[in-house]
PDB file of C-alpha atoms in Angstrom:
ATOM      1  CA  MET A   1      -4.971 -11.833 -62.460  1.00 61.00           C
ATOM      2  CA  THR A   2      -8.069  -9.975 -61.088  1.00 67.00           C
ATOM      3  CA  LEU A   3      -8.626  -9.355 -57.220  1.00 77.00           C
ATOM      4  CA  ALA A   4     -12.224  -9.943 -56.258  1.00 81.00           C
ATOM      5  CA  LEU A   5     -13.333  -8.865 -52.725  1.00 83.00           C
ATOM      6  CA  ASP A   6     -16.214 -10.164 -50.892  1.00 85.00           C
ATOM      7  CA  ALA A   7     -19.368  -8.142 -51.085  1.00 84.00           C
ATOM      8  CA  THR A   8     -19.246  -7.159 -47.416  1.00 89.00           C
ATOM      9  CA  TYR A   9     -15.667  -6.565 -47.334  1.00 88.00           C
ATOM     10  CA  PHE A  10     -16.013  -2.678 -47.157  1.00 88.00           C
ATOM     11  CA  ALA A  11     -18.892  -2.792 -44.668  1.00 88.00           C
ATOM     12  CA  ASN A  12     -16.723  -4.809 -42.224  1.00 87.00           C
ATOM     13  CA  ILE A  13     -13.744  -2.444 -42.673  1.00 91.00           C
ATOM     14  CA  GLY A  14     -16.104   0.387 -41.821  1.00 91.00           C
ATOM     15  CA  ARG A  15     -17.544  -1.247 -38.691  1.00 88.00           C
ATOM     16  CA  GLY A  16     -14.164  -2.091 -37.468  1.00 88.00           C
ATOM     17  CA  VAL A  17     -12.696   1.328 -38.071  1.00 94.00           C
ATOM     18  CA  GLY A  18     -15.931   2.758 -36.285  1.00 92.00           C
ATOM     19  CA  ALA A  19     -15.323   0.278 -33.315  1.00 89.00           C
ATOM     20  CA  ILE A  20     -11.576   1.323 -33.253  1.00 90.00           C
ATOM     21  CA  LEU A  21     -12.602   5.042 -32.920  1.00 94.00           C
ATOM     22  CA  LEU A  22     -15.405   4.271 -30.426  1.00 93.00           C
ATOM     23  CA  TYR A  23     -13.118   2.046 -28.098  1.00 90.00           C
ATOM     24  CA  ALA A  24     -10.277   4.628 -28.374  1.00 92.00           C
ATOM     25  CA  LEU A  25     -12.629   7.641 -27.458  1.00 94.00           C
ATOM     26  CA  LEU A  26     -13.847   5.450 -24.325  1.00 91.00           C
ATOM     27  CA  GLY A  27     -10.511   4.467 -23.389  1.00 88.00           C
ATOM     28  CA  ALA A  28      -9.352   8.159 -23.421  1.00 91.00           C
ATOM     29  CA  LEU A  29     -12.421   9.039 -21.341  1.00 92.00           C
ATOM     30  CA  LEU A  30     -11.719   6.531 -18.868  1.00 89.00           C
ATOM     31  CA  MET A  31      -8.065   7.264 -18.485  1.00 86.00           C
ATOM     32  CA  LEU A  32      -9.155  11.099 -18.249  1.00 90.00           C
ATOM     33  CA  ILE A  33     -11.557  10.096 -15.297  1.00 92.00           C
ATOM     34  CA  GLY A  34      -8.863   7.838 -13.648  1.00 86.00           C
ATOM     35  CA  PHE A  35      -6.359  10.840 -13.755  1.00 88.00           C
ATOM     36  CA  TRP A  36      -9.050  13.082 -12.275  1.00 91.00           C
ATOM     37  CA  ALA A  37     -10.017  10.633  -9.559  1.00 89.00           C
ATOM     38  CA  ILE A  38      -6.167  10.248  -8.582  1.00 85.00           C
ATOM     39  CA  ASP A  39      -5.781  14.164  -8.755  1.00 88.00           C
ATOM     40  CA  ILE A  40      -8.827  14.841  -6.428  1.00 90.00           C
ATOM     41  CA  THR A  41      -8.005  12.341  -3.765  1.00 87.00           C
ATOM     42  CA  THR A  42      -4.394  13.071  -3.540  1.00 84.00           C
ATOM     43  CA  PRO A  43      -2.886  16.471  -2.064  1.00 85.00           C
ATOM     44  CA  GLY A  44      -1.762  19.093  -4.501  1.00 84.00           C
ATOM     45  CA  LYS A  45      -2.671  19.574  -8.276  1.00 90.00           C
ATOM     46  CA  LEU A  46      -1.488  16.557 -10.155  1.00 89.00           C
ATOM     47  CA  ASN A  47      -1.560  17.979 -13.702  1.00 90.00           C
ATOM     48  CA  ARG A  48       0.625  20.793 -12.470  1.00 94.00           C
ATOM     49  CA  LEU A  49       3.248  18.343 -10.868  1.00 94.00           C
ATOM     50  CA  VAL A  50       3.377  16.382 -13.892  1.00 93.00           C
ATOM     51  CA  ARG A  51       3.975  19.407 -16.190  1.00 94.00           C
ATOM     52  CA  ASP A  52       6.563  20.495 -13.596  1.00 95.00           C
ATOM     53  CA  GLY A  53       8.184  17.118 -14.275  1.00 95.00           C
ATOM     54  CA  ARG A  54       8.038  15.855 -10.734  1.00 96.00           C
ATOM     55  CA  PRO A  55       9.339  12.338 -11.069  1.00 97.00           C
ATOM     56  CA  GLY A  56       6.869  10.665  -8.450  1.00 96.00           C
ATOM     57  CA  ALA A  57       3.735  12.522  -9.880  1.00 95.00           C
ATOM     58  CA  VAL A  58       4.956  11.414 -13.402  1.00 95.00           C
ATOM     59  CA  LEU A  59       5.628   7.645 -12.492  1.00 96.00           C
ATOM     60  CA  VAL A  60       2.509   7.479 -10.305  1.00 93.00           C
ATOM     61  CA  THR A  61       0.279   8.896 -13.220  1.00 91.00           C
ATOM     62  CA  ALA A  62       1.821   6.866 -15.812  1.00 93.00           C
ATOM     63  CA  ALA A  63       1.142   3.608 -13.654  1.00 93.00           C
ATOM     64  CA  GLY A  64      -2.459   4.601 -13.394  1.00 88.00           C
ATOM     65  CA  MET A  65      -2.875   4.982 -17.083  1.00 88.00           C
ATOM     66  CA  ILE A  66      -1.445   1.658 -17.903  1.00 92.00           C
ATOM     67  CA  SER A  67      -3.411   0.019 -15.179  1.00 88.00           C
ATOM     68  CA  MET A  68      -6.751   1.501 -16.621  1.00 83.00           C
ATOM     69  CA  ALA A  69      -5.463   0.373 -20.093  1.00 86.00           C
ATOM     70  CA  PHE A  70      -5.410  -3.037 -18.725  1.00 88.00           C
ATOM     71  CA  ILE A  71      -9.139  -3.005 -17.624  1.00 81.00           C
ATOM     72  CA  VAL A  72     -10.201  -1.366 -20.684  1.00 79.00           C
ATOM     73  CA  VAL A  73      -8.551  -3.904 -23.025  1.00 82.00           C
ATOM     74  CA  VAL A  74      -9.683  -7.071 -21.067  1.00 84.00           C
ATOM     75  CA  ALA A  75     -13.299  -5.422 -21.148  1.00 78.00           C
ATOM     76  CA  ILE A  76     -13.191  -5.046 -24.859  1.00 78.00           C
ATOM     77  CA  TRP A  77     -11.678  -8.669 -25.183  1.00 81.00           C
ATOM     78  CA  SER A  78     -14.327 -10.142 -23.036  1.00 80.00           C
ATOM     79  CA  ALA A  79     -17.137  -8.693 -25.053  1.00 73.00           C
ATOM     80  CA  SER A  80     -16.413 -11.313 -27.870  1.00 69.00           C
ATOM     81  CA  GLY A  81     -16.552  -8.752 -30.702  1.00 69.00           C
ATOM     82  CA  LEU A  82     -20.124  -7.482 -29.870  1.00 79.00           C
ATOM     83  CA  LEU A  83     -19.680  -3.518 -30.147  1.00 86.00           C
ATOM     84  CA  ALA A  84     -22.522  -2.280 -28.134  1.00 89.00           C
ATOM     85  CA  GLU A  85     -21.873  -4.657 -25.184  1.00 85.00           C
ATOM     86  CA  GLY A  86     -18.254  -4.396 -25.486  1.00 84.00           C
ATOM     87  CA  LEU A  87     -18.661  -0.493 -24.947  1.00 89.00           C
ATOM     88  CA  LEU A  88     -20.873  -0.870 -22.086  1.00 90.00           C
ATOM     89  CA  ALA A  89     -18.719  -3.506 -20.434  1.00 84.00           C
ATOM     90  CA  ALA A  90     -15.650  -1.190 -20.741  1.00 85.00           C
ATOM     91  CA  LEU A  91     -17.619   1.604 -19.372  1.00 90.00           C
ATOM     92  CA  ILE A  92     -19.019  -0.170 -16.410  1.00 90.00           C
ATOM     93  CA  PHE A  93     -15.866  -2.099 -15.690  1.00 86.00           C
ATOM     94  CA  GLY A  94     -13.453   0.835 -16.110  1.00 85.00           C
ATOM     95  CA  LEU A  95     -15.497   3.012 -13.763  1.00 90.00           C
ATOM     96  CA  ALA A  96     -15.591   0.266 -11.298  1.00 89.00           C
ATOM     97  CA  GLY A  97     -11.928  -0.144 -11.791  1.00 85.00           C
ATOM     98  CA  ILE A  98     -11.112   3.369 -11.195  1.00 86.00           C
ATOM     99  CA  ILE A  99     -13.193   3.296  -7.990  1.00 90.00           C
ATOM    100  CA  ALA A 100     -11.429   0.029  -6.769  1.00 88.00           C
ATOM    101  CA  GLN A 101      -7.995   1.184  -7.685  1.00 85.00           C
ATOM    102  CA  VAL A 102      -8.095   4.684  -5.945  1.00 87.00           C
ATOM    103  CA  ALA A 103      -9.455   3.173  -2.871  1.00 91.00           C
ATOM    104  CA  ALA A 104      -7.222   0.545  -2.671  1.00 88.00           C
ATOM    105  CA  VAL A 105      -4.020   2.685  -3.336  1.00 87.00           C
ATOM    106  CA  ARG A 106      -5.400   5.161  -0.752  1.00 89.00           C
ATOM    107  CA  LEU A 107      -5.515   2.495   1.803  1.00 92.00           C
ATOM    108  CA  LEU A 108      -2.203   0.987   0.844  1.00 90.00           C
ATOM    109  CA  GLU A 109      -0.842   4.520   1.548  1.00 89.00           C
ATOM    110  CA  TRP A 110      -2.541   5.052   4.739  1.00 92.00           C
ATOM    111  CA  VAL A 111      -1.618   1.402   6.029  1.00 94.00           C
ATOM    112  CA  THR A 112       2.149   1.977   4.949  1.00 93.00           C
ATOM    113  CA  GLY A 113       2.307   5.823   6.044  1.00 93.00           C
ATOM    114  CA  ILE A 114       3.286   6.870   2.795  1.00 93.00           C
ATOM    115  CA  ARG A 115       2.766  10.585   2.507  1.00 92.00           C
ATOM    116  CA  ILE A 116       1.465  10.840  -1.073  1.00 91.00           C
ATOM    117  CA  GLY A 117       1.464  14.537  -1.280  1.00 91.00           C
ATOM    118  CA  GLU A 118       5.219  14.628  -0.482  1.00 93.00           C
ATOM    119  CA  VAL A 119       6.066  11.677  -2.801  1.00 94.00           C
ATOM    120  CA  LEU A 120       4.319  13.478  -5.672  1.00 93.00           C
ATOM    121  CA  ALA A 121       5.873  16.806  -4.957  1.00 94.00           C
ATOM    122  CA  ALA A 122       9.199  15.521  -4.362  1.00 95.00           C
ATOM    123  CA  ASP A 123      12.159  16.677  -6.864  1.00 95.00           C
ATOM    124  CA  GLU A 124      13.711  13.458  -6.815  1.00 95.00           C
ATOM    125  CA  LEU A 125      12.242   9.800  -7.317  1.00 96.00           C
ATOM    126  CA  ASN A 126      11.982   7.859  -4.325  1.00 94.00           C
ATOM    127  CA  ALA A 127      11.004   4.388  -3.140  1.00 95.00           C
ATOM    128  CA  GLU A 128       7.522   5.224  -2.110  1.00 95.00           C
ATOM    129  CA  ALA A 129       6.765   6.359  -5.580  1.00 95.00           C
ATOM    130  CA  TRP A 130       7.493   2.937  -6.694  1.00 96.00           C
ATOM    131  CA  VAL A 131       5.573   1.365  -4.454  1.00 94.00           C
ATOM    132  CA  VAL A 132       2.443   3.579  -5.374  1.00 93.00           C
ATOM    133  CA  ALA A 133       3.095   2.864  -8.895  1.00 94.00           C
ATOM    134  CA  ALA A 134       3.338  -0.803  -8.470  1.00 94.00           C
ATOM    135  CA  ALA A 135       0.006  -0.883  -6.615  1.00 92.00           C
ATOM    136  CA  HIS A 136      -1.677   1.046  -9.428  1.00 91.00           C
ATOM    137  CA  VAL A 137      -0.396  -1.617 -11.926  1.00 94.00           C
ATOM    138  CA  ALA A 138      -1.033  -4.503  -9.738  1.00 93.00           C
ATOM    139  CA  LEU A 139      -4.729  -3.400  -8.905  1.00 90.00           C
ATOM    140  CA  GLY A 140      -5.377  -2.727 -12.617  1.00 89.00           C
ATOM    141  CA  LEU A 141      -4.335  -6.389 -13.441  1.00 92.00           C
ATOM    142  CA  VAL A 142      -6.427  -7.750 -10.520  1.00 91.00           C
ATOM    143  CA  VAL A 143      -9.607  -5.718 -11.760  1.00 86.00           C
ATOM    144  CA  ALA A 144      -8.713  -6.760 -15.492  1.00 87.00           C
ATOM    145  CA  VAL A 145      -8.580 -10.377 -14.714  1.00 90.00           C
ATOM    146  CA  ALA A 146     -11.815 -10.113 -12.475  1.00 87.00           C
ATOM    147  CA  ILE A 147     -13.667  -9.147 -15.767  1.00 82.00           C
ATOM    148  CA  ILE A 148     -12.842 -12.474 -17.201  1.00 82.00           C
TER     149      ILE A 148
END
């Protein structure tokens, strides 16, 4: 029994691996930008609070990263396999999503009276951290579905 591969098999594999690497790089970049956007719009140094293991900071940061992943995944999916268009869509929708998400979460905190600096710096996880984390995930889903 011999195995015969299509003549374009390895070229397709190479393009696929290249797309994976480019989308992973773009996704990581958008998540870093999202983290930075959350950091500069909240009191305190978010990366330090996360490193110190402050549970509210960890939960809110994790929710922000998950919501950004939703946006990037849907942008990739909506590009219908076209690499350049998919990367550009993921970048544009990702940046718009970061702006919308940060603005909406800050608005929610203001309307509800949540003192996000205290929530992030607290030694124990509190209900307000869950509200902010849920807002991040919900807004990520809303932005992701809006892409479709």
